[in-house]
PDB file of C-alpha atoms in Angstrom:
ATOM      1  CA  UNK A  13       6.709  62.092  40.775  1.00 62.00           C
ATOM      2  CA  UNK A  14       8.131  64.696  43.128  1.00 71.00           C
ATOM      3  CA  UNK A  15      11.387  63.972  44.838  1.00 92.00           C
ATOM      4  CA  UNK A  16      15.010  64.769  45.446  1.00 95.00           C
ATOM      5  CA  UNK A  17      17.694  63.936  42.921  1.00 95.00           C
ATOM      6  CA  UNK A  18      21.316  63.642  43.929  1.00 96.00           C
ATOM      7  CA  UNK A  19      24.028  63.158  41.381  1.00 91.00           C
ATOM      8  CA  UNK A  20      26.268  61.413  40.829  1.00 91.00           C
ATOM      9  CA  UNK A  21      25.655  58.255  42.840  1.00 92.00           C
ATOM     10  CA  UNK A  22      29.401  57.548  43.132  1.00 94.00           C
ATOM     11  CA  UNK A  23      32.171  60.102  42.937  1.00 94.00           C
ATOM     12  CA  UNK A  24      35.925  59.641  43.051  1.00 93.00           C
ATOM     13  CA  UNK A  25      38.427  62.440  43.528  1.00 91.00           C
ATOM     14  CA  UNK A  26      42.073  62.920  44.235  1.00 91.00           C
ATOM     15  CA  UNK A  27      43.122  64.497  47.496  1.00 90.00           C
ATOM     16  CA  UNK A  28      43.478  68.256  47.207  1.00 90.00           C
ATOM     17  CA  UNK A  29      40.684  68.708  44.661  1.00 92.00           C
ATOM     18  CA  UNK A  30      37.411  70.434  45.356  1.00 94.00           C
ATOM     19  CA  UNK A  31      34.306  68.528  44.334  1.00 95.00           C
ATOM     20  CA  UNK A  32      30.669  69.617  44.050  1.00 96.00           C
ATOM     21  CA  UNK A  33      27.726  67.353  44.795  1.00 96.00           C
ATOM     22  CA  UNK A  34      24.425  68.137  43.164  1.00 96.00           C
ATOM     23  CA  UNK A  35      21.011  68.186  44.856  1.00 97.00           C
ATOM     24  CA  UNK A  36      17.787  69.117  43.094  1.00 97.00           C
ATOM     25  CA  UNK A  37      14.223  68.928  44.424  1.00 97.00           C
ATOM     26  CA  UNK A  38      10.876  69.422  42.726  1.00 96.00           C
ATOM     27  CA  UNK A  39       8.782  69.276  45.893  1.00 94.00           C
ATOM     28  CA  UNK A  40       8.571  73.066  46.171  1.00 93.00           C
ATOM     29  CA  UNK A  41      10.106  72.806  49.638  1.00 92.00           C
ATOM     30  CA  UNK A  42      11.610  75.888  51.225  1.00 91.00           C
ATOM     31  CA  UNK A  43      14.164  74.132  53.428  1.00 91.00           C
ATOM     32  CA  UNK A  44      17.045  72.005  52.225  1.00 94.00           C
ATOM     33  CA  UNK A  45      19.761  70.184  54.129  1.00 94.00           C
ATOM     34  CA  UNK A  46      23.040  68.370  53.653  1.00 97.00           C
ATOM     35  CA  UNK A  47      23.952  65.488  55.934  1.00 96.00           C
ATOM     36  CA  UNK A  48      26.971  63.285  56.139  1.00 96.00           C
ATOM     37  CA  UNK A  49      26.441  59.633  57.061  1.00 92.00           C
ATOM     38  CA  UNK A  50      29.325  57.648  58.489  1.00 91.00           C
ATOM     39  CA  UNK A  51      29.079  54.105  59.928  1.00 83.00           C
ATOM     40  CA  UNK A  52      28.188  54.201  63.608  1.00 81.00           C
ATOM     41  CA  UNK A  53      27.747  57.974  63.670  1.00 85.00           C
ATOM     42  CA  UNK A  54      24.288  58.438  62.217  1.00 86.00           C
ATOM     43  CA  UNK A  55      23.524  61.570  60.219  1.00 92.00           C
ATOM     44  CA  UNK A  56      25.386  64.757  60.968  1.00 93.00           C
ATOM     45  CA  UNK A  57      24.212  68.112  59.646  1.00 92.00           C
ATOM     46  CA  UNK A  58      26.666  69.968  57.424  1.00 96.00           C
ATOM     47  CA  UNK A  59      24.643  72.951  56.158  1.00 95.00           C
ATOM     48  CA  UNK A  60      21.008  73.887  55.831  1.00 92.00           C
ATOM     49  CA  UNK A  61      19.030  76.527  54.031  1.00 93.00           C
ATOM     50  CA  UNK A  62      15.602  77.827  54.969  1.00 89.00           C
ATOM     51  CA  UNK A  63      15.070  80.114  51.988  1.00 90.00           C
ATOM     52  CA  UNK A  64      16.740  81.081  48.748  1.00 93.00           C
ATOM     53  CA  UNK A  65      19.987  83.041  49.098  1.00 95.00           C
ATOM     54  CA  UNK A  66      20.312  82.115  52.760  1.00 93.00           C
ATOM     55  CA  UNK A  67      22.030  79.212  54.499  1.00 94.00           C
ATOM     56  CA  UNK A  68      23.483  78.358  57.893  1.00 92.00           C
ATOM     57  CA  UNK A  69      26.244  76.125  59.146  1.00 93.00           C
ATOM     58  CA  UNK A  70      25.305  72.866  60.747  1.00 91.00           C
ATOM     59  CA  UNK A  71      27.319  70.867  63.228  1.00 89.00           C
ATOM     60  CA  UNK A  72      30.208  69.903  60.924  1.00 94.00           C
ATOM     61  CA  UNK A  73      30.477  72.711  58.344  1.00 96.00           C
ATOM     62  CA  UNK A  74      34.268  73.040  58.318  1.00 96.00           C
ATOM     63  CA  UNK A  75      35.712  72.188  54.908  1.00 96.00           C
ATOM     64  CA  UNK A  76      32.363  72.481  53.129  1.00 97.00           C
ATOM     65  CA  UNK A  77      30.547  75.242  51.281  1.00 97.00           C
ATOM     66  CA  UNK A  78      27.066  75.599  49.793  1.00 98.00           C
ATOM     67  CA  UNK A  79      24.965  77.960  47.734  1.00 97.00           C
ATOM     68  CA  UNK A  80      21.210  78.444  47.363  1.00 97.00           C
ATOM     69  CA  UNK A  81      20.647  80.539  44.295  1.00 97.00           C
ATOM     70  CA  UNK A  82      17.464  78.711  43.331  1.00 96.00           C
ATOM     71  CA  UNK A  83      14.739  77.193  45.463  1.00 96.00           C
ATOM     72  CA  UNK A  84      15.110  73.781  43.878  1.00 97.00           C
ATOM     73  CA  UNK A  85      18.904  73.511  44.024  1.00 97.00           C
ATOM     74  CA  UNK A  86      21.335  73.237  46.935  1.00 98.00           C
ATOM     75  CA  UNK A  87      24.790  72.105  45.759  1.00 98.00           C
ATOM     76  CA  UNK A  88      27.479  71.122  48.263  1.00 97.00           C
ATOM     77  CA  UNK A  89      31.182  71.673  47.613  1.00 97.00           C
ATOM     78  CA  UNK A  90      33.633  69.521  49.494  1.00 96.00           C
ATOM     79  CA  UNK A  91      36.822  71.535  49.599  1.00 94.00           C
ATOM     80  CA  UNK A  92      40.397  70.401  49.993  1.00 89.00           C
ATOM     81  CA  UNK A  93      40.234  71.752  53.558  1.00 88.00           C
ATOM     82  CA  UNK A  94      37.920  68.917  54.612  1.00 89.00           C
ATOM     83  CA  UNK A  95      40.237  66.536  56.428  1.00 89.00           C
ATOM     84  CA  UNK A  96      38.190  63.376  56.042  1.00 91.00           C
ATOM     85  CA  UNK A  97      35.942  63.810  52.998  1.00 93.00           C
ATOM     86  CA  UNK A  98      35.304  60.169  52.117  1.00 95.00           C
ATOM     87  CA  UNK A  99      31.727  59.555  53.197  1.00 95.00           C
ATOM     88  CA  UNK A 100      28.128  59.094  52.124  1.00 95.00           C
ATOM     89  CA  UNK A 101      26.385  62.438  51.612  1.00 97.00           C
ATOM     90  CA  UNK A 102      22.637  62.852  51.878  1.00 96.00           C
ATOM     91  CA  UNK A 103      20.560  65.787  50.731  1.00 97.00           C
ATOM     92  CA  UNK A 104      17.127  66.379  52.225  1.00 95.00           C
ATOM     93  CA  UNK A 105      14.307  68.870  52.080  1.00 94.00           C
ATOM     94  CA  UNK A 106      11.275  69.813  54.128  1.00 90.00           C
ATOM     95  CA  UNK A 107       8.374  72.182  53.766  1.00 87.00           C
ATOM     96  CA  UNK A 108      10.029  74.645  56.109  1.00 70.00           C
ATOM     97  CA  UNK A 109      11.562  75.205  59.482  1.00 58.00           C
ATOM     98  CA  UNK A 110       9.287  78.016  60.608  1.00 56.00           C
ATOM     99  CA  UNK A 111       5.590  77.401  61.049  1.00 49.00           C
ATOM    100  CA  UNK A 112       5.940  73.925  59.584  1.00 52.00           C
ATOM    101  CA  UNK A 113       8.626  72.962  62.025  1.00 60.00           C
ATOM    102  CA  UNK A 114       7.279  69.470  62.414  1.00 69.00           C
ATOM    103  CA  UNK A 115       7.358  68.613  58.723  1.00 80.00           C
ATOM    104  CA  UNK A 116       9.301  65.447  58.012  1.00 87.00           C
ATOM    105  CA  UNK A 117      12.437  65.318  55.925  1.00 92.00           C
ATOM    106  CA  UNK A 118      12.471  63.918  52.408  1.00 93.00           C
ATOM    107  CA  UNK A 119      15.790  62.401  51.385  1.00 95.00           C
ATOM    108  CA  UNK A 120      17.634  61.842  48.158  1.00 95.00           C
ATOM    109  CA  UNK A 121      19.432  58.593  47.352  1.00 93.00           C
ATOM    110  CA  UNK A 122      22.800  59.968  48.366  1.00 95.00           C
ATOM    111  CA  UNK A 123      26.234  60.372  46.824  1.00 96.00           C
ATOM    112  CA  UNK A 124      29.113  58.213  47.951  1.00 95.00           C
ATOM    113  CA  UNK A 125      32.320  60.234  47.706  1.00 95.00           C
ATOM    114  CA  UNK A 126      35.710  58.559  47.790  1.00 95.00           C
ATOM    115  CA  UNK A 127      38.830  60.683  48.008  1.00 92.00           C
ATOM    116  CA  UNK A 128      42.209  59.025  47.521  1.00 90.00           C
TER     117      UNK A 128
ATOM    118  CA  UNK B  11      24.053  69.075  74.711  1.00 67.00           C
ATOM    119  CA  UNK B  12      20.998  67.733  72.944  1.00 74.00           C
ATOM    120  CA  UNK B  13      21.419  64.189  71.750  1.00 87.00           C
ATOM    121  CA  UNK B  14      19.590  61.114  70.595  1.00 93.00           C
ATOM    122  CA  UNK B  15      20.740  57.689  71.745  1.00 94.00           C
ATOM    123  CA  UNK B  16      20.031  54.399  70.069  1.00 95.00           C
ATOM    124  CA  UNK B  17      21.530  51.752  72.277  1.00 87.00           C
ATOM    125  CA  UNK B  18      21.190  48.796  69.912  1.00 87.00           C
ATOM    126  CA  UNK B  19      23.637  49.153  67.051  1.00 91.00           C
ATOM    127  CA  UNK B  20      23.054  45.742  65.510  1.00 95.00           C
ATOM    128  CA  UNK B  21      20.059  43.496  65.996  1.00 97.00           C
ATOM    129  CA  UNK B  22      19.559  40.051  64.483  1.00 97.00           C
ATOM    130  CA  UNK B  23      16.152  38.381  64.663  1.00 97.00           C
ATOM    131  CA  UNK B  24      14.402  35.443  63.122  1.00 97.00           C
ATOM    132  CA  UNK B  25      11.223  35.988  61.153  1.00 97.00           C
ATOM    133  CA  UNK B  26       8.108  36.290  63.319  1.00 96.00           C
ATOM    134  CA  UNK B  27      10.116  37.477  66.319  1.00 97.00           C
ATOM    135  CA  UNK B  28       9.048  40.648  68.080  1.00 97.00           C
ATOM    136  CA  UNK B  29      11.102  43.799  67.705  1.00 97.00           C
ATOM    137  CA  UNK B  30      11.782  46.697  70.015  1.00 97.00           C
ATOM    138  CA  UNK B  31      14.411  49.297  69.194  1.00 97.00           C
ATOM    139  CA  UNK B  32      15.285  51.782  71.896  1.00 96.00           C
ATOM    140  CA  UNK B  33      15.527  55.539  71.421  1.00 97.00           C
ATOM    141  CA  UNK B  34      16.213  58.073  74.151  1.00 96.00           C
ATOM    142  CA  UNK B  35      16.709  61.791  73.742  1.00 94.00           C
ATOM    143  CA  UNK B  36      18.015  64.542  75.936  1.00 91.00           C
ATOM    144  CA  UNK B  37      16.010  67.717  75.533  1.00 83.00           C
ATOM    145  CA  UNK B  38      13.657  69.327  77.984  1.00 76.00           C
ATOM    146  CA  UNK B  39      11.478  71.365  75.648  1.00 79.00           C
ATOM    147  CA  UNK B  40       8.879  70.529  73.043  1.00 81.00           C
ATOM    148  CA  UNK B  41      10.039  67.895  70.625  1.00 85.00           C
ATOM    149  CA  UNK B  42       8.760  66.197  67.531  1.00 90.00           C
ATOM    150  CA  UNK B  43       9.857  62.597  67.196  1.00 94.00           C
ATOM    151  CA  UNK B  44      10.458  60.491  64.114  1.00 95.00           C
ATOM    152  CA  UNK B  45      11.640  57.097  63.029  1.00 97.00           C
ATOM    153  CA  UNK B  46      13.218  56.804  59.597  1.00 96.00           C
ATOM    154  CA  UNK B  47      14.153  53.601  57.801  1.00 96.00           C
ATOM    155  CA  UNK B  48      16.775  52.954  55.147  1.00 94.00           C
ATOM    156  CA  UNK B  49      16.286  49.713  53.218  1.00 94.00           C
ATOM    157  CA  UNK B  50      19.329  48.331  51.387  1.00 91.00           C
ATOM    158  CA  UNK B  51      20.024  50.433  48.326  1.00 86.00           C
ATOM    159  CA  UNK B  52      17.167  52.821  48.990  1.00 88.00           C
ATOM    160  CA  UNK B  53      16.851  56.316  50.358  1.00 88.00           C
ATOM    161  CA  UNK B  54      15.870  57.147  53.902  1.00 92.00           C
ATOM    162  CA  UNK B  55      12.121  57.286  54.328  1.00 93.00           C
ATOM    163  CA  UNK B  56       9.734  58.185  57.096  1.00 94.00           C
ATOM    164  CA  UNK B  57       8.402  55.278  59.125  1.00 96.00           C
ATOM    165  CA  UNK B  58       6.317  57.190  61.653  1.00 95.00           C
ATOM    166  CA  UNK B  59       6.172  60.438  63.576  1.00 93.00           C
ATOM    167  CA  UNK B  60       4.852  61.889  66.821  1.00 93.00           C
ATOM    168  CA  UNK B  61       3.880  65.513  67.315  1.00 89.00           C
ATOM    169  CA  UNK B  62       1.206  65.495  70.005  1.00 88.00           C
ATOM    170  CA  UNK B  63      -1.836  63.607  71.239  1.00 91.00           C
ATOM    171  CA  UNK B  64      -1.944  59.835  71.612  1.00 94.00           C
ATOM    172  CA  UNK B  65       1.577  58.775  72.632  1.00 94.00           C
ATOM    173  CA  UNK B  66       1.213  55.491  70.772  1.00 96.00           C
ATOM    174  CA  UNK B  67       1.653  56.160  67.081  1.00 96.00           C
ATOM    175  CA  UNK B  68       1.303  53.742  64.221  1.00 95.00           C
ATOM    176  CA  UNK B  69       3.353  53.883  61.075  1.00 94.00           C
ATOM    177  CA  UNK B  70       3.750  51.992  57.867  1.00 92.00           C
ATOM    178  CA  UNK B  71       4.307  48.240  57.563  1.00 94.00           C
ATOM    179  CA  UNK B  72       2.941  47.404  61.017  1.00 95.00           C
ATOM    180  CA  UNK B  73       5.435  49.472  62.984  1.00 97.00           C
ATOM    181  CA  UNK B  74       4.453  51.492  66.020  1.00 97.00           C
ATOM    182  CA  UNK B  75       6.236  53.654  68.569  1.00 97.00           C
ATOM    183  CA  UNK B  76       5.392  54.862  72.030  1.00 96.00           C
ATOM    184  CA  UNK B  77       6.358  58.258  73.367  1.00 95.00           C
ATOM    185  CA  UNK B  78       7.028  58.141  77.108  1.00 95.00           C
ATOM    186  CA  UNK B  79       7.697  61.706  78.159  1.00 91.00           C
ATOM    187  CA  UNK B  80       8.870  60.841  81.672  1.00 92.00           C
ATOM    188  CA  UNK B  81      11.524  58.535  80.251  1.00 94.00           C
ATOM    189  CA  UNK B  82      12.463  60.745  77.283  1.00 94.00           C
ATOM    190  CA  UNK B  83      11.964  57.695  75.121  1.00 95.00           C
ATOM    191  CA  UNK B  84      10.394  56.866  71.769  1.00 97.00           C
ATOM    192  CA  UNK B  85      10.903  53.147  71.245  1.00 97.00           C
ATOM    193  CA  UNK B  86      10.005  51.459  67.979  1.00 97.00           C
ATOM    194  CA  UNK B  87       8.111  48.165  68.022  1.00 97.00           C
ATOM    195  CA  UNK B  88       6.776  45.539  65.685  1.00 98.00           C
ATOM    196  CA  UNK B  89       5.028  42.383  66.936  1.00 97.00           C
ATOM    197  CA  UNK B  90       6.281  40.097  64.178  1.00 97.00           C
ATOM    198  CA  UNK B  91       9.152  41.013  61.872  1.00 97.00           C
ATOM    199  CA  UNK B  92       9.591  39.881  58.301  1.00 97.00           C
ATOM    200  CA  UNK B  93      12.691  39.306  56.218  1.00 96.00           C
ATOM    201  CA  UNK B  94      11.820  42.478  54.292  1.00 96.00           C
ATOM    202  CA  UNK B  95      12.253  44.537  57.477  1.00 97.00           C
ATOM    203  CA  UNK B  96      16.011  44.129  57.164  1.00 97.00           C
ATOM    204  CA  UNK B  97      17.201  47.729  57.128  1.00 97.00           C
ATOM    205  CA  UNK B  98      18.830  50.469  59.144  1.00 95.00           C
ATOM    206  CA  UNK B  99      16.554  52.400  61.467  1.00 97.00           C
ATOM    207  CA  UNK B 100      17.162  55.938  62.665  1.00 96.00           C
ATOM    208  CA  UNK B 101      15.455  57.756  65.475  1.00 96.00           C
ATOM    209  CA  UNK B 102      15.301  61.539  65.107  1.00 94.00           C
ATOM    210  CA  UNK B 103      14.211  64.466  67.227  1.00 92.00           C
ATOM    211  CA  UNK B 104      13.178  67.814  65.827  1.00 88.00           C
ATOM    212  CA  UNK B 105      13.729  70.427  68.494  1.00 81.00           C
ATOM    213  CA  UNK B 106      14.373  74.137  68.750  1.00 76.00           C
ATOM    214  CA  UNK B 107      18.049  75.092  68.857  1.00 71.00           C
ATOM    215  CA  UNK B 108      19.215  78.692  68.627  1.00 71.00           C
ATOM    216  CA  UNK B 109      15.819  79.861  67.432  1.00 72.00           C
ATOM    217  CA  UNK B 110      15.406  77.290  64.682  1.00 73.00           C
ATOM    218  CA  UNK B 111      13.985  73.803  64.689  1.00 74.00           C
ATOM    219  CA  UNK B 112      16.638  71.274  63.740  1.00 80.00           C
ATOM    220  CA  UNK B 113      16.772  67.561  63.413  1.00 87.00           C
ATOM    221  CA  UNK B 114      19.081  65.496  65.595  1.00 89.00           C
ATOM    222  CA  UNK B 115      19.590  61.903  64.526  1.00 93.00           C
ATOM    223  CA  UNK B 116      20.598  58.858  66.487  1.00 93.00           C
ATOM    224  CA  UNK B 117      23.461  56.677  65.300  1.00 93.00           C
ATOM    225  CA  UNK B 118      21.140  54.114  63.773  1.00 94.00           C
ATOM    226  CA  UNK B 119      20.336  50.448  64.384  1.00 96.00           C
ATOM    227  CA  UNK B 120      21.039  47.836  61.757  1.00 95.00           C
ATOM    228  CA  UNK B 121      18.365  45.163  61.805  1.00 97.00           C
ATOM    229  CA  UNK B 122      18.905  41.843  60.082  1.00 97.00           C
ATOM    230  CA  UNK B 123      15.984  39.457  59.885  1.00 97.00           C
ATOM    231  CA  UNK B 124      16.817  35.854  59.139  1.00 96.00           C
ATOM    232  CA  UNK B 125      14.408  33.977  56.906  1.00 89.00           C
TER     233      UNK B 125
END
């Protein structure tokens, strides 16, 4: 079955350490996204990528970095510069953001990151 | 700024009660509208969507939503809820910002259905 795989499900890190969250999709989607979900704040866009080797900042990109070296992979690094990194992180994909602008998002199961 | 508002943060209903969750957006251009649902322990999934045409759209599991352009609203409804509808519901708008279509999500509504 096609889908989005996020790993790990739970992640614990010490303050000051960078951590990378994995996101892989086998849907052959061009666009991929990273969202952060906090209680009462909905989903906020961190970064998105429309094609390989290209990505753009979302609404809350500070303290995060991404790469898109392969179509199926879009890892997110939470750096030590992120002031409040403990959150639930969701990866998503869609067919594209150009001509298929109305294509729905497909989500992974998320990674819950706890930084102490 | 473009935004999506979901005014009900927590809703508690008994089984068989009717449901209406409000969603209002602020954007004057063409929009695509979605409702997503997140069941406990599961990933977010699409409930229904509106692109054009009939403003009353039907989704999975007996849900429907009505797009009222004059009110900038896209409320979600279900005539009779079940215990299995307990979940968090997110309204989302896909609209053009800075040349690219982007999703804007509401803050979500947690629905608890009592058996």
